[in-house]
Short mmCIF file of N, CA and C in Angstrom, two decimals:
data_model
loop_
_atom_site.label_atom_id
_atom_site.label_comp_id
_atom_site.label_asym_id
_atom_site.label_seq_id
_atom_site.Cartn_x
_atom_site.Cartn_y
_atom_site.Cartn_z
N MET D 1 11.57 77.89 171.22
CA MET D 1 10.80 76.75 171.70
C MET D 1 9.50 77.29 172.11
N ARG D 2 8.59 76.31 172.21
CA ARG D 2 7.16 76.71 172.57
C ARG D 2 6.91 75.63 173.80
N HIS D 3 6.25 76.36 174.89
CA HIS D 3 6.07 75.69 176.25
C HIS D 3 4.55 75.87 176.51
N PHE D 4 3.91 74.92 177.01
CA PHE D 4 2.40 74.93 177.37
C PHE D 4 2.34 74.63 178.72
N TYR D 5 1.24 75.16 179.43
CA TYR D 5 0.85 74.87 180.66
C TYR D 5 -0.71 75.23 180.94
N ARG D 6 -1.28 74.39 181.65
CA ARG D 6 -2.69 74.59 182.08
C ARG D 6 -2.65 74.68 183.50
N THR D 7 -3.44 75.87 183.94
CA THR D 7 -3.57 76.18 185.46
C THR D 7 -4.94 76.34 185.79
N GLN D 8 -5.34 76.36 187.06
CA GLN D 8 -6.55 76.77 187.56
C GLN D 8 -6.47 78.14 188.06
N LEU D 9 -5.39 78.88 188.01
CA LEU D 9 -5.37 80.35 188.36
C LEU D 9 -6.09 81.26 187.20
N SER D 10 -6.45 82.27 187.55
CA SER D 10 -7.11 83.13 186.53
C SER D 10 -5.98 83.72 185.75
N SER D 11 -6.38 84.26 184.51
CA SER D 11 -5.52 84.95 183.53
C SER D 11 -4.79 86.09 184.37
N ASP D 12 -5.47 86.91 184.99
CA ASP D 12 -4.88 88.05 185.75
C ASP D 12 -3.78 87.45 186.62
N GLU D 13 -4.07 86.48 187.28
CA GLU D 13 -2.94 85.93 188.20
C GLU D 13 -1.69 85.54 187.59
N VAL D 14 -2.02 84.82 186.47
CA VAL D 14 -0.86 84.46 185.66
C VAL D 14 0.07 85.52 185.13
N LEU D 15 -0.74 86.54 184.49
CA LEU D 15 0.01 87.60 184.03
C LEU D 15 0.71 88.44 185.16
N ALA D 16 0.13 88.61 186.17
CA ALA D 16 0.88 89.37 187.31
C ALA D 16 2.04 88.59 187.65
N GLY D 17 1.95 87.29 187.88
CA GLY D 17 3.06 86.43 188.25
C GLY D 17 4.10 86.42 187.23
N ALA D 18 3.75 86.61 186.07
CA ALA D 18 4.81 86.61 184.86
C ALA D 18 5.59 87.88 185.10
N ASP D 19 4.82 89.06 185.17
CA ASP D 19 5.46 90.16 185.30
C ASP D 19 6.50 90.34 186.51
N ASP D 20 6.22 89.72 187.60
CA ASP D 20 7.07 89.53 188.72
C ASP D 20 8.25 88.58 188.39
N PHE D 21 7.94 87.29 187.93
CA PHE D 21 8.99 86.49 187.72
C PHE D 21 10.05 86.95 186.69
N PHE D 22 9.46 87.41 185.59
CA PHE D 22 10.50 87.89 184.48
C PHE D 22 11.20 89.06 184.80
N ALA D 23 10.69 89.87 185.70
CA ALA D 23 11.29 91.09 185.93
C ALA D 23 12.54 90.67 186.87
N ARG D 24 12.44 89.63 187.53
CA ARG D 24 13.74 89.19 188.61
C ARG D 24 14.73 88.66 187.57
N LEU D 25 14.37 88.18 186.21
CA LEU D 25 15.38 87.82 185.47
C LEU D 25 16.16 88.95 184.52
N THR D 26 15.77 90.22 184.86
CA THR D 26 16.05 91.48 184.14
C THR D 26 15.66 91.40 182.82
N LEU D 27 14.48 90.84 182.49
CA LEU D 27 13.68 90.98 181.29
C LEU D 27 12.83 92.08 181.17
N GLU D 28 12.87 92.88 180.19
CA GLU D 28 11.95 94.02 180.13
C GLU D 28 10.83 93.81 179.41
N ARG D 29 9.65 94.22 179.97
CA ARG D 29 8.39 93.98 179.43
C ARG D 29 8.15 94.92 178.13
N THR D 30 7.94 94.40 176.96
CA THR D 30 8.00 95.22 175.77
C THR D 30 6.44 95.35 175.21
N VAL D 31 5.66 94.41 175.47
CA VAL D 31 4.16 94.35 174.95
C VAL D 31 3.47 93.93 176.16
N ASN D 32 2.26 94.85 176.33
CA ASN D 32 1.48 94.66 177.52
C ASN D 32 0.06 94.85 176.97
N SER D 33 -0.49 93.63 176.86
CA SER D 33 -1.83 93.62 176.47
C SER D 33 -2.86 92.92 177.53
N HIS D 34 -4.15 92.74 177.25
CA HIS D 34 -5.01 92.07 178.21
C HIS D 34 -4.69 90.56 178.31
N ARG D 35 -4.23 89.92 177.30
CA ARG D 35 -4.16 88.43 177.32
C ARG D 35 -2.63 88.12 176.99
N ALA D 36 -1.66 89.02 176.69
CA ALA D 36 -0.36 88.59 176.21
C ALA D 36 0.73 89.54 176.87
N ARG D 37 1.72 88.92 176.88
CA ARG D 37 3.13 89.80 177.16
C ARG D 37 4.14 89.33 176.57
N SER D 38 5.11 90.24 176.06
CA SER D 38 6.49 90.03 175.57
C SER D 38 7.49 90.63 176.53
N TYR D 39 8.73 89.87 176.48
CA TYR D 39 9.69 90.31 177.43
C TYR D 39 11.09 90.13 176.69
N VAL D 40 11.96 91.13 176.72
CA VAL D 40 13.36 91.00 176.13
C VAL D 40 14.47 91.35 177.11
N GLY D 41 15.52 90.66 176.79
CA GLY D 41 16.70 90.77 177.77
C GLY D 41 17.86 90.09 177.27
N LYS D 42 18.95 89.93 178.03
CA LYS D 42 20.14 89.39 177.62
C LYS D 42 19.95 87.82 177.41
N LEU D 43 19.18 87.25 178.18
CA LEU D 43 18.77 85.74 177.89
C LEU D 43 18.06 85.58 176.60
N GLY D 44 17.40 86.58 176.01
CA GLY D 44 16.59 86.45 174.57
C GLY D 44 15.17 87.08 174.81
N SER D 45 14.28 86.54 174.06
CA SER D 45 13.00 87.30 174.05
C SER D 45 11.98 86.08 174.17
N LEU D 46 10.94 86.34 174.91
CA LEU D 46 9.72 85.49 174.90
C LEU D 46 8.51 86.26 174.62
N ARG D 47 7.37 85.40 174.35
CA ARG D 47 6.19 85.89 174.29
C ARG D 47 5.26 84.94 175.02
N LEU D 48 4.43 85.59 175.97
CA LEU D 48 3.48 84.76 176.77
C LEU D 48 2.15 85.08 176.42
N LYS D 49 1.24 84.20 176.23
CA LYS D 49 -0.11 84.31 175.82
C LYS D 49 -0.96 83.45 176.74
N VAL D 50 -2.05 83.87 177.43
CA VAL D 50 -3.06 83.22 178.11
C VAL D 50 -4.47 83.21 177.61
N GLU D 51 -5.01 82.18 177.78
CA GLU D 51 -6.53 82.28 177.26
C GLU D 51 -7.35 81.21 178.27
N LYS D 52 -8.71 81.44 178.29
CA LYS D 52 -9.45 80.81 179.08
C LYS D 52 -9.79 79.26 178.23
N GLU D 53 -9.77 78.34 179.02
CA GLU D 53 -9.91 77.00 178.23
C GLU D 53 -10.98 76.28 179.24
N GLY D 54 -11.98 75.83 178.54
CA GLY D 54 -12.87 74.83 179.21
C GLY D 54 -13.22 74.99 180.62
N GLY D 55 -13.88 76.08 180.90
CA GLY D 55 -14.43 76.51 182.04
C GLY D 55 -13.48 77.11 183.10
N HIS D 56 -12.97 76.50 184.09
CA HIS D 56 -12.13 77.19 184.93
C HIS D 56 -10.46 77.01 184.79
N TYR D 57 -10.09 76.53 183.71
CA TYR D 57 -8.82 76.47 183.35
C TYR D 57 -8.32 77.60 182.65
N THR D 58 -7.05 77.90 182.73
CA THR D 58 -6.32 79.04 181.84
C THR D 58 -5.17 78.35 181.24
N PHE D 59 -5.05 78.41 180.00
CA PHE D 59 -4.10 77.89 178.99
C PHE D 59 -2.94 78.81 178.88
N VAL D 60 -1.83 78.63 179.30
CA VAL D 60 -0.51 79.44 179.12
C VAL D 60 0.34 78.89 177.94
N GLU D 61 0.64 79.67 177.07
CA GLU D 61 1.60 79.35 176.12
C GLU D 61 2.72 80.52 176.10
N VAL D 62 3.97 79.80 176.02
CA VAL D 62 5.15 80.62 176.08
C VAL D 62 6.07 80.24 174.86
N SER D 63 6.48 81.14 174.03
CA SER D 63 7.39 80.95 172.92
C SER D 63 8.54 81.68 173.10
N THR D 64 9.80 81.27 173.03
CA THR D 64 11.07 81.81 173.10
C THR D 64 11.71 81.84 171.82
N ASP D 65 12.73 82.71 171.54
CA ASP D 65 13.45 82.71 170.58
C ASP D 65 14.72 81.87 170.40
N GLN D 66 14.78 81.11 171.46
CA GLN D 66 16.03 80.10 171.79
C GLN D 66 15.66 78.87 171.10
N THR D 67 16.62 78.29 170.78
CA THR D 67 16.68 76.71 170.28
C THR D 67 17.23 75.86 171.25
N GLY D 68 16.68 74.67 171.40
CA GLY D 68 17.31 73.67 172.39
C GLY D 68 16.89 74.20 173.73
N GLU D 69 17.65 73.59 174.75
CA GLU D 69 17.28 73.80 176.23
C GLU D 69 18.24 74.98 176.74
N SER D 70 17.67 76.12 176.57
CA SER D 70 18.51 77.46 176.90
C SER D 70 18.26 77.73 178.26
N ARG D 71 18.89 78.69 178.70
CA ARG D 71 18.62 79.16 180.18
C ARG D 71 17.30 79.66 180.21
N LEU D 72 16.96 80.48 179.23
CA LEU D 72 15.53 81.22 179.13
C LEU D 72 14.44 80.12 179.19
N ASP D 73 14.65 78.97 178.62
CA ASP D 73 13.56 77.83 178.50
C ASP D 73 13.49 77.23 179.92
N ARG D 74 14.56 76.95 180.61
CA ARG D 74 14.70 76.45 181.81
C ARG D 74 13.91 77.40 182.92
N ASN D 75 14.13 78.71 182.72
CA ASN D 75 13.42 79.67 183.64
C ASN D 75 11.88 79.73 183.25
N VAL D 76 11.41 79.47 182.10
CA VAL D 76 9.98 79.32 181.71
C VAL D 76 9.45 78.24 182.43
N LYS D 77 10.21 76.97 182.35
CA LYS D 77 9.70 75.78 183.22
C LYS D 77 9.63 76.10 184.62
N ARG D 78 10.63 76.90 185.30
CA ARG D 78 10.55 77.22 186.64
C ARG D 78 9.24 78.21 186.88
N PHE D 79 9.00 79.02 185.92
CA PHE D 79 7.81 79.86 186.28
C PHE D 79 6.45 78.90 186.15
N PHE D 80 6.52 77.80 185.42
CA PHE D 80 5.39 77.05 185.47
C PHE D 80 5.18 76.20 186.95
N VAL D 81 6.40 76.00 187.39
CA VAL D 81 6.62 75.42 188.93
C VAL D 81 5.98 76.34 189.77
N GLU D 82 6.25 77.65 189.67
CA GLU D 82 5.79 78.89 190.36
C GLU D 82 4.29 78.83 190.29
N LEU D 83 3.70 78.76 189.13
CA LEU D 83 2.31 78.91 188.95
C LEU D 83 1.71 77.61 189.73
N ARG D 84 2.37 76.46 189.57
CA ARG D 84 1.76 75.29 190.20
C ARG D 84 1.61 75.48 191.75
N SER D 85 2.68 76.06 192.29
CA SER D 85 2.86 76.38 193.75
C SER D 85 1.67 77.40 194.22
N LYS D 86 1.47 78.32 193.42
CA LYS D 86 0.43 79.26 193.64
C LYS D 86 -0.98 78.54 193.66
N ALA D 87 -1.24 77.72 192.77
CA ALA D 87 -2.46 77.14 192.55
C ALA D 87 -2.65 76.10 193.77
N ASP D 88 -1.61 75.35 194.16
CA ASP D 88 -1.67 74.45 195.20
C ASP D 88 -0.52 74.62 196.11
N PRO D 89 -0.54 75.62 197.26
CA PRO D 89 0.56 75.63 198.04
C PRO D 89 1.18 74.45 198.82
N ARG D 90 0.32 73.42 198.84
CA ARG D 90 1.02 72.18 199.41
C ARG D 90 2.05 71.37 198.38
N HIS D 91 1.91 71.91 197.20
CA HIS D 91 2.90 71.25 196.18
C HIS D 91 4.29 71.43 196.49
N ARG D 92 5.25 70.39 196.49
CA ARG D 92 6.60 70.74 196.72
C ARG D 92 7.30 70.08 195.64
N LEU D 93 8.33 70.76 195.02
CA LEU D 93 9.11 70.26 194.04
C LEU D 93 9.89 69.24 194.49
N ARG D 94 9.92 67.90 193.77
CA ARG D 94 10.64 66.78 194.10
C ARG D 94 11.29 66.27 193.00
N ALA D 95 12.61 65.70 193.00
CA ALA D 95 13.27 64.97 192.07
C ALA D 95 12.55 63.77 191.65
N ALA D 96 12.29 63.53 190.40
CA ALA D 96 11.52 62.39 190.08
C ALA D 96 12.38 61.23 189.24
N TYR D 97 13.40 60.67 189.99
CA TYR D 97 14.19 59.62 189.33
C TYR D 97 14.55 58.57 190.20
#
């Protein structure tokens, strides 16, 4: 699956956050470049790519090798929530139903 997110954090902050978050899921970093990361583990594999977009935004794209709503995909969404909380510490996760 492919997931997208736009944040006001810098690309370096996003990549540092990804290294920390996905290491907690016991995913091993296999590719380490200036704008991309790849992680592999028991949950599957994912590729994260960041690029500057339109001034002060950073576009984050994550692709996993899973189909449907897997545990890895749910954790990618949780990573996006962590990015949101870093960008705006006042943000609180609430159920929207």
